[in-house]
Amino acid sequence: MTRDIPWERLGFWPLCLSAYARTGICRFYQLARAIEYRSAIPDLAIVPRPVLLIGGARDPVVPVSALRQVSWHWPHVQVVELAAAPHGMTDADAEGVTAQVRQWVGDLNGPGQTR
């Protein structure tokens, strides 16, 4: 959080801090340790469907380069980078995230089809 929060919009700070306060310092610490030592990325190998990973160019927590390394190992994983997005990209650029997901789903379904 300390690496990421300077990149987020000011309105995101109270939401973030409020969530962590409700969670409690002990639970927050456990989550931070779990994230540090256990990545969900290797689990993508067993997902039997196409996967979209969206990374933010200004994300100091999960660099887009790390996501691209994943896509080199597994061809069913596609990576898209949002140019101005920090880690909290759904807050900072909800329209950009939505547009990328819609385009990806449309590409999966073929021309002229959406779900």
JSON list of C-alpha atoms in Angstrom, two decimals:
[
{"chain": "A", "resi": 1, "resn": "MET", "atom": "CA", "xyz": [0.00, 0.00, 0.00]},
{"chain": "A", "resi": 2, "resn": "THR", "atom": "CA", "xyz": [2.81, 2.43, 0.81]},
{"chain": "A", "resi": 3, "resn": "ARG", "atom": "CA", "xyz": [4.38, 1.90, -2.63]},
{"chain": "A", "resi": 4, "resn": "ASP", "atom": "CA", "xyz": [1.07, 2.28, -4.44]},
{"chain": "A", "resi": 5, "resn": "ILE", "atom": "CA", "xyz": [-0.91, 4.99, -2.65]},
{"chain": "A", "resi": 6, "resn": "PRO", "atom": "CA", "xyz": [1.07, 7.95, -4.09]},
{"chain": "A", "resi": 7, "resn": "TRP", "atom": "CA", "xyz": [-0.08, 6.91, -7.58]},
{"chain": "A", "resi": 8, "resn": "GLU", "atom": "CA", "xyz": [-3.77, 6.66, -6.71]},
{"chain": "A", "resi": 9, "resn": "ARG", "atom": "CA", "xyz": [-6.25, 9.53, -6.92]},
{"chain": "A", "resi": 10, "resn": "LEU", "atom": "CA", "xyz": [-6.86, 11.33, -3.62]},
{"chain": "A", "resi": 11, "resn": "GLY", "atom": "CA", "xyz": [-10.48, 10.14, -3.46]},
{"chain": "A", "resi": 12, "resn": "PHE", "atom": "CA", "xyz": [-9.26, 6.53, -3.39]},
{"chain": "A", "resi": 13, "resn": "TRP", "atom": "CA", "xyz": [-7.23, 7.02, -0.20]},
{"chain": "A", "resi": 14, "resn": "PRO", "atom": "CA", "xyz": [-10.19, 7.19, 2.24]},
{"chain": "A", "resi": 15, "resn": "LEU", "atom": "CA", "xyz": [-11.77, 4.12, 0.63]},
{"chain": "A", "resi": 16, "resn": "CYS", "atom": "CA", "xyz": [-8.54, 2.19, 0.96]},
{"chain": "A", "resi": 17, "resn": "LEU", "atom": "CA", "xyz": [-7.79, 3.28, 4.51]},
{"chain": "A", "resi": 18, "resn": "SER", "atom": "CA", "xyz": [-11.37, 2.64, 5.59]},
{"chain": "A", "resi": 19, "resn": "ALA", "atom": "CA", "xyz": [-11.26, -0.90, 4.21]},
{"chain": "A", "resi": 20, "resn": "TYR", "atom": "CA", "xyz": [-7.99, -1.61, 5.99]},
{"chain": "A", "resi": 21, "resn": "ALA", "atom": "CA", "xyz": [-9.30, -0.11, 9.24]},
{"chain": "A", "resi": 22, "resn": "ARG", "atom": "CA", "xyz": [-12.43, -2.31, 9.10]},
{"chain": "A", "resi": 23, "resn": "THR", "atom": "CA", "xyz": [-10.26, -5.34, 8.39]},
{"chain": "A", "resi": 24, "resn": "GLY", "atom": "CA", "xyz": [-8.00, -4.70, 11.35]},
{"chain": "A", "resi": 25, "resn": "ILE", "atom": "CA", "xyz": [-4.24, -4.48, 11.58]},
{"chain": "A", "resi": 26, "resn": "CYS", "atom": "CA", "xyz": [-3.77, -8.20, 12.22]},
{"chain": "A", "resi": 27, "resn": "ARG", "atom": "CA", "xyz": [-5.80, -9.28, 9.20]},
{"chain": "A", "resi": 28, "resn": "PHE", "atom": "CA", "xyz": [-4.17, -6.59, 7.06]},
{"chain": "A", "resi": 29, "resn": "TYR", "atom": "CA", "xyz": [-0.73, -7.90, 8.05]},
{"chain": "A", "resi": 30, "resn": "GLN", "atom": "CA", "xyz": [-1.76, -11.51, 7.30]},
{"chain": "A", "resi": 31, "resn": "LEU", "atom": "CA", "xyz": [-3.04, -10.50, 3.86]},
{"chain": "A", "resi": 32, "resn": "ALA", "atom": "CA", "xyz": [0.14, -8.57, 3.07]},
{"chain": "A", "resi": 33, "resn": "ARG", "atom": "CA", "xyz": [2.29, -11.56, 4.06]},
{"chain": "A", "resi": 34, "resn": "ALA", "atom": "CA", "xyz": [0.15, -13.98, 2.05]},
{"chain": "A", "resi": 35, "resn": "ILE", "atom": "CA", "xyz": [0.38, -11.80, -1.04]},
{"chain": "A", "resi": 36, "resn": "GLU", "atom": "CA", "xyz": [4.13, -11.47, -0.62]},
{"chain": "A", "resi": 37, "resn": "TYR", "atom": "CA", "xyz": [4.75, -15.21, -0.34]},
{"chain": "A", "resi": 38, "resn": "ARG", "atom": "CA", "xyz": [1.94, -16.78, -2.38]},
{"chain": "A", "resi": 39, "resn": "SER", "atom": "CA", "xyz": [1.18, -15.70, -5.90]},
{"chain": "A", "resi": 40, "resn": "ALA", "atom": "CA", "xyz": [-1.98, -16.75, -7.71]},
{"chain": "A", "resi": 41, "resn": "ILE", "atom": "CA", "xyz": [-0.18, -16.47, -11.05]},
{"chain": "A", "resi": 42, "resn": "PRO", "atom": "CA", "xyz": [0.99, -20.12, -11.18]},
{"chain": "A", "resi": 43, "resn": "ASP", "atom": "CA", "xyz": [-2.66, -21.16, -10.85]},
{"chain": "A", "resi": 44, "resn": "LEU", "atom": "CA", "xyz": [-3.31, -19.67, -14.29]},
{"chain": "A", "resi": 45, "resn": "ALA", "atom": "CA", "xyz": [-1.62, -22.72, -15.81]},
{"chain": "A", "resi": 46, "resn": "ILE", "atom": "CA", "xyz": [-4.53, -24.92, -14.77]},
{"chain": "A", "resi": 47, "resn": "VAL", "atom": "CA", "xyz": [-7.30, -22.58, -15.95]},
{"chain": "A", "resi": 48, "resn": "PRO", "atom": "CA", "xyz": [-8.77, -24.31, -19.01]},
{"chain": "A", "resi": 49, "resn": "ARG", "atom": "CA", "xyz": [-10.07, -21.11, -20.61]},
{"chain": "A", "resi": 50, "resn": "PRO", "atom": "CA", "xyz": [-8.60, -17.90, -22.03]},
{"chain": "A", "resi": 51, "resn": "VAL", "atom": "CA", "xyz": [-7.45, -15.43, -19.37]},
{"chain": "A", "resi": 52, "resn": "LEU", "atom": "CA", "xyz": [-7.16, -11.64, -19.57]},
{"chain": "A", "resi": 53, "resn": "LEU", "atom": "CA", "xyz": [-4.69, -9.86, -17.29]},
{"chain": "A", "resi": 54, "resn": "ILE", "atom": "CA", "xyz": [-4.96, -6.07, -17.23]},
{"chain": "A", "resi": 55, "resn": "GLY", "atom": "CA", "xyz": [-2.00, -4.17, -15.88]},
{"chain": "A", "resi": 56, "resn": "GLY", "atom": "CA", "xyz": [-1.49, -0.51, -15.16]},
{"chain": "A", "resi": 57, "resn": "ALA", "atom": "CA", "xyz": [1.58, 1.23, -16.52]},
{"chain": "A", "resi": 58, "resn": "ARG", "atom": "CA", "xyz": [1.86, 3.16, -13.22]},
{"chain": "A", "resi": 59, "resn": "ASP", "atom": "CA", "xyz": [1.38, 0.10, -10.99]},
{"chain": "A", "resi": 60, "resn": "PRO", "atom": "CA", "xyz": [4.35, -0.30, -8.62]},
{"chain": "A", "resi": 61, "resn": "VAL", "atom": "CA", "xyz": [2.84, -3.42, -7.03]},
{"chain": "A", "resi": 62, "resn": "VAL", "atom": "CA", "xyz": [2.29, -5.69, -10.07]},
{"chain": "A", "resi": 63, "resn": "PRO", "atom": "CA", "xyz": [4.45, -4.50, -12.98]},
{"chain": "A", "resi": 64, "resn": "VAL", "atom": "CA", "xyz": [3.11, -5.14, -16.47]},
{"chain": "A", "resi": 65, "resn": "SER", "atom": "CA", "xyz": [6.45, -6.76, -17.31]},
{"chain": "A", "resi": 66, "resn": "ALA", "atom": "CA", "xyz": [5.69, -9.49, -14.73]},
{"chain": "A", "resi": 67, "resn": "LEU", "atom": "CA", "xyz": [2.30, -10.09, -16.33]},
{"chain": "A", "resi": 68, "resn": "ARG", "atom": "CA", "xyz": [3.92, -10.32, -19.77]},
{"chain": "A", "resi": 69, "resn": "GLN", "atom": "CA", "xyz": [6.32, -12.98, -18.49]},
{"chain": "A", "resi": 70, "resn": "VAL", "atom": "CA", "xyz": [3.27, -15.04, -17.51]},
{"chain": "A", "resi": 71, "resn": "SER", "atom": "CA", "xyz": [1.79, -14.74, -20.99]},
{"chain": "A", "resi": 72, "resn": "TRP", "atom": "CA", "xyz": [5.03, -16.05, -22.54]},
{"chain": "A", "resi": 73, "resn": "HIS", "atom": "CA", "xyz": [4.63, -19.30, -20.60]},
{"chain": "A", "resi": 74, "resn": "TRP", "atom": "CA", "xyz": [0.93, -19.82, -21.25]},
{"chain": "A", "resi": 75, "resn": "PRO", "atom": "CA", "xyz": [-0.55, -18.94, -24.63]},
{"chain": "A", "resi": 76, "resn": "HIS", "atom": "CA", "xyz": [-4.11, -18.77, -23.25]},
{"chain": "A", "resi": 77, "resn": "VAL", "atom": "CA", "xyz": [-3.14, -15.72, -21.15]},
{"chain": "A", "resi": 78, "resn": "GLN", "atom": "CA", "xyz": [-3.42, -12.30, -22.80]},
{"chain": "A", "resi": 79, "resn": "VAL", "atom": "CA", "xyz": [-1.99, -9.14, -21.22]},
{"chain": "A", "resi": 80, "resn": "VAL", "atom": "CA", "xyz": [-3.30, -5.62, -21.82]},
{"chain": "A", "resi": 81, "resn": "GLU", "atom": "CA", "xyz": [-1.66, -2.49, -20.42]},
{"chain": "A", "resi": 82, "resn": "LEU", "atom": "CA", "xyz": [-3.62, 0.60, -19.42]},
{"chain": "A", "resi": 83, "resn": "ALA", "atom": "CA", "xyz": [-1.27, 3.52, -20.01]},
{"chain": "A", "resi": 84, "resn": "ALA", "atom": "CA", "xyz": [-2.23, 5.82, -17.15]},
{"chain": "A", "resi": 85, "resn": "ALA", "atom": "CA", "xyz": [-3.54, 3.29, -14.62]},
{"chain": "A", "resi": 86, "resn": "PRO", "atom": "CA", "xyz": [-2.13, 2.68, -11.14]},
{"chain": "A", "resi": 87, "resn": "HIS", "atom": "CA", "xyz": [-2.73, -0.49, -9.10]},
{"chain": "A", "resi": 88, "resn": "GLY", "atom": "CA", "xyz": [-6.31, 0.54, -8.28]},
{"chain": "A", "resi": 89, "resn": "MET", "atom": "CA", "xyz": [-7.17, 0.69, -11.96]},
{"chain": "A", "resi": 90, "resn": "THR", "atom": "CA", "xyz": [-10.88, -0.04, -11.56]},
{"chain": "A", "resi": 91, "resn": "ASP", "atom": "CA", "xyz": [-11.11, 3.13, -9.47]},
{"chain": "A", "resi": 92, "resn": "ALA", "atom": "CA", "xyz": [-8.79, 5.27, -11.59]},
{"chain": "A", "resi": 93, "resn": "ASP", "atom": "CA", "xyz": [-9.89, 4.13, -15.04]},
{"chain": "A", "resi": 94, "resn": "ALA", "atom": "CA", "xyz": [-13.11, 2.11, -14.85]},
{"chain": "A", "resi": 95, "resn": "GLU", "atom": "CA", "xyz": [-14.01, 2.99, -18.44]},
{"chain": "A", "resi": 96, "resn": "GLY", "atom": "CA", "xyz": [-10.62, 1.80, -19.69]},
{"chain": "A", "resi": 97, "resn": "VAL", "atom": "CA", "xyz": [-10.92, -1.50, -17.84]},
{"chain": "A", "resi": 98, "resn": "THR", "atom": "CA", "xyz": [-14.48, -1.99, -19.11]},
{"chain": "A", "resi": 99, "resn": "ALA", "atom": "CA", "xyz": [-13.47, -1.22, -22.69]},
{"chain": "A", "resi": 100, "resn": "GLN", "atom": "CA", "xyz": [-10.60, -3.72, -22.57]},
{"chain": "A", "resi": 101, "resn": "VAL", "atom": "CA", "xyz": [-12.81, -6.46, -21.13]},
{"chain": "A", "resi": 102, "resn": "ARG", "atom": "CA", "xyz": [-15.55, -5.84, -23.69]},
{"chain": "A", "resi": 103, "resn": "GLN", "atom": "CA", "xyz": [-13.06, -5.89, -26.56]},
{"chain": "A", "resi": 104, "resn": "TRP", "atom": "CA", "xyz": [-11.48, -9.11, -25.24]},
{"chain": "A", "resi": 105, "resn": "VAL", "atom": "CA", "xyz": [-14.86, -10.84, -24.84]},
{"chain": "A", "resi": 106, "resn": "GLY", "atom": "CA", "xyz": [-15.88, -9.64, -28.30]},
{"chain": "A", "resi": 107, "resn": "ASP", "atom": "CA", "xyz": [-12.67, -11.08, -29.75]},
{"chain": "A", "resi": 108, "resn": "LEU", "atom": "CA", "xyz": [-13.39, -14.41, -28.04]},
{"chain": "A", "resi": 109, "resn": "ASN", "atom": "CA", "xyz": [-16.91, -14.56, -29.42]},
{"chain": "A", "resi": 110, "resn": "GLY", "atom": "CA", "xyz": [-15.92, -13.56, -32.92]},
{"chain": "A", "resi": 111, "resn": "PRO", "atom": "CA", "xyz": [-16.97, -10.63, -35.07]},
{"chain": "A", "resi": 112, "resn": "GLY", "atom": "CA", "xyz": [-20.33, -9.08, -34.27]},
{"chain": "A", "resi": 113, "resn": "GLN", "atom": "CA", "xyz": [-21.00, -11.23, -31.19]},
{"chain": "A", "resi": 114, "resn": "THR", "atom": "CA", "xyz": [-20.97, -10.23, -27.53]},
{"chain": "A", "resi": 115, "resn": "ARG", "atom": "CA", "xyz": [-22.16, -11.88, -24.35]}
]
